[in-house]
């Protein structure tokens, strides 16, 4: 999903009250996003997120 308020991609982890809980790909701190501000990521956005994660891992920045 994409949080359109910030342009951040996140994996849906659940729902808490009126919010969707998103987590960055590869882990990290979750954040709350109103459902009206969330949309499905495009294939291009998903690929960019996977590439960024792979690059960070290759640099030793993510486990």
mmCIF file of C-alpha atoms in Angstrom:
data_model
loop_
_atom_site.group_PDB
_atom_site.id
_atom_site.type_symbol
_atom_site.label_atom_id
_atom_site.label_comp_id
_atom_site.label_asym_id
_atom_site.label_seq_id
_atom_site.Cartn_x
_atom_site.Cartn_y
_atom_site.Cartn_z
ATOM 1 C CA UNK A 1 0.000 0.000 0.000
ATOM 2 C CA UNK A 2 1.011 3.604 -0.451
ATOM 3 C CA UNK A 3 0.318 6.231 2.205
ATOM 4 C CA UNK A 4 -0.543 9.070 -0.157
ATOM 5 C CA UNK A 5 0.037 11.682 2.536
ATOM 6 C CA UNK A 6 3.772 10.979 2.449
ATOM 7 C CA UNK A 7 4.264 8.807 -0.636
ATOM 8 C CA UNK A 8 5.544 5.985 1.608
ATOM 9 C CA UNK A 9 5.105 2.336 0.728
ATOM 10 C CA UNK A 10 4.156 -0.029 3.512
ATOM 11 C CA UNK A 11 2.911 -3.529 4.122
ATOM 12 C CA UNK A 12 -0.507 -3.757 5.764
ATOM 13 C CA UNK A 13 -0.036 -5.231 9.227
ATOM 14 C CA UNK A 14 -3.574 -4.798 10.502
ATOM 15 C CA UNK A 15 -6.244 -2.338 11.528
ATOM 16 C CA UNK A 16 -6.413 -0.343 14.734
ATOM 17 C CA UNK A 17 -9.548 1.681 15.236
ATOM 18 C CA UNK A 18 -10.182 3.743 12.129
ATOM 19 C CA UNK A 19 -6.630 3.311 10.793
ATOM 20 C CA UNK A 20 -4.710 0.864 8.643
ATOM 21 C CA UNK A 21 -1.366 -0.034 10.192
ATOM 22 C CA UNK A 22 1.508 -0.021 7.707
ATOM 23 C CA UNK A 23 5.107 -1.154 8.142
ATOM 24 C CA UNK A 24 8.034 -0.376 5.841
ATOM 25 C CA UNK A 25 9.114 -3.263 3.617
ATOM 26 C CA UNK A 26 11.816 -5.243 5.388
ATOM 27 C CA UNK A 27 10.704 -4.147 8.837
ATOM 28 C CA UNK A 28 10.713 -1.039 10.921
ATOM 29 C CA UNK A 29 8.302 1.033 12.899
ATOM 30 C CA UNK A 30 4.637 0.791 11.971
ATOM 31 C CA UNK A 31 2.545 3.864 11.362
ATOM 32 C CA UNK A 32 -1.172 4.563 11.170
ATOM 33 C CA UNK A 33 -2.781 5.637 7.919
ATOM 34 C CA UNK A 34 -6.404 6.637 7.393
ATOM 35 C CA UNK A 35 -7.939 4.245 4.826
ATOM 36 C CA UNK A 36 -8.937 7.194 2.651
ATOM 37 C CA UNK A 37 -5.222 8.062 2.305
ATOM 38 C CA UNK A 38 -4.106 4.535 1.345
ATOM 39 C CA UNK A 39 -4.042 3.006 -2.099
ATOM 40 C CA UNK A 40 -2.597 -0.099 -3.681
ATOM 41 C CA UNK A 41 1.007 0.276 -4.815
ATOM 42 C CA UNK A 42 1.616 0.044 -8.545
ATOM 43 C CA UNK A 43 3.901 -2.687 -9.893
ATOM 44 C CA UNK A 44 6.551 -0.031 -10.483
ATOM 45 C CA UNK A 45 6.317 1.219 -6.880
ATOM 46 C CA UNK A 46 6.553 -2.346 -5.532
ATOM 47 C CA UNK A 47 9.621 -3.012 -7.673
ATOM 48 C CA UNK A 48 11.275 0.218 -6.512
ATOM 49 C CA UNK A 49 10.627 -0.699 -2.865
ATOM 50 C CA UNK A 50 12.070 -4.217 -3.339
ATOM 51 C CA UNK A 51 15.124 -2.788 -5.107
ATOM 52 C CA UNK A 52 15.714 -0.224 -2.365
ATOM 53 C CA UNK A 53 15.461 -2.953 0.271
ATOM 54 C CA UNK A 54 17.884 -5.233 -1.615
ATOM 55 C CA UNK A 55 20.354 -2.366 -1.985
ATOM 56 C CA UNK A 56 20.133 -1.505 1.718
ATOM 57 C CA UNK A 57 20.728 -5.153 2.630
ATOM 58 C CA UNK A 58 23.750 -5.348 0.319
ATOM 59 C CA UNK A 59 25.209 -2.326 2.136
ATOM 60 C CA UNK A 60 24.543 -3.998 5.503
ATOM 61 C CA UNK A 61 21.900 -1.444 6.511
ATOM 62 C CA UNK A 62 19.077 -3.989 6.952
ATOM 63 C CA UNK A 63 19.034 -7.554 8.226
#
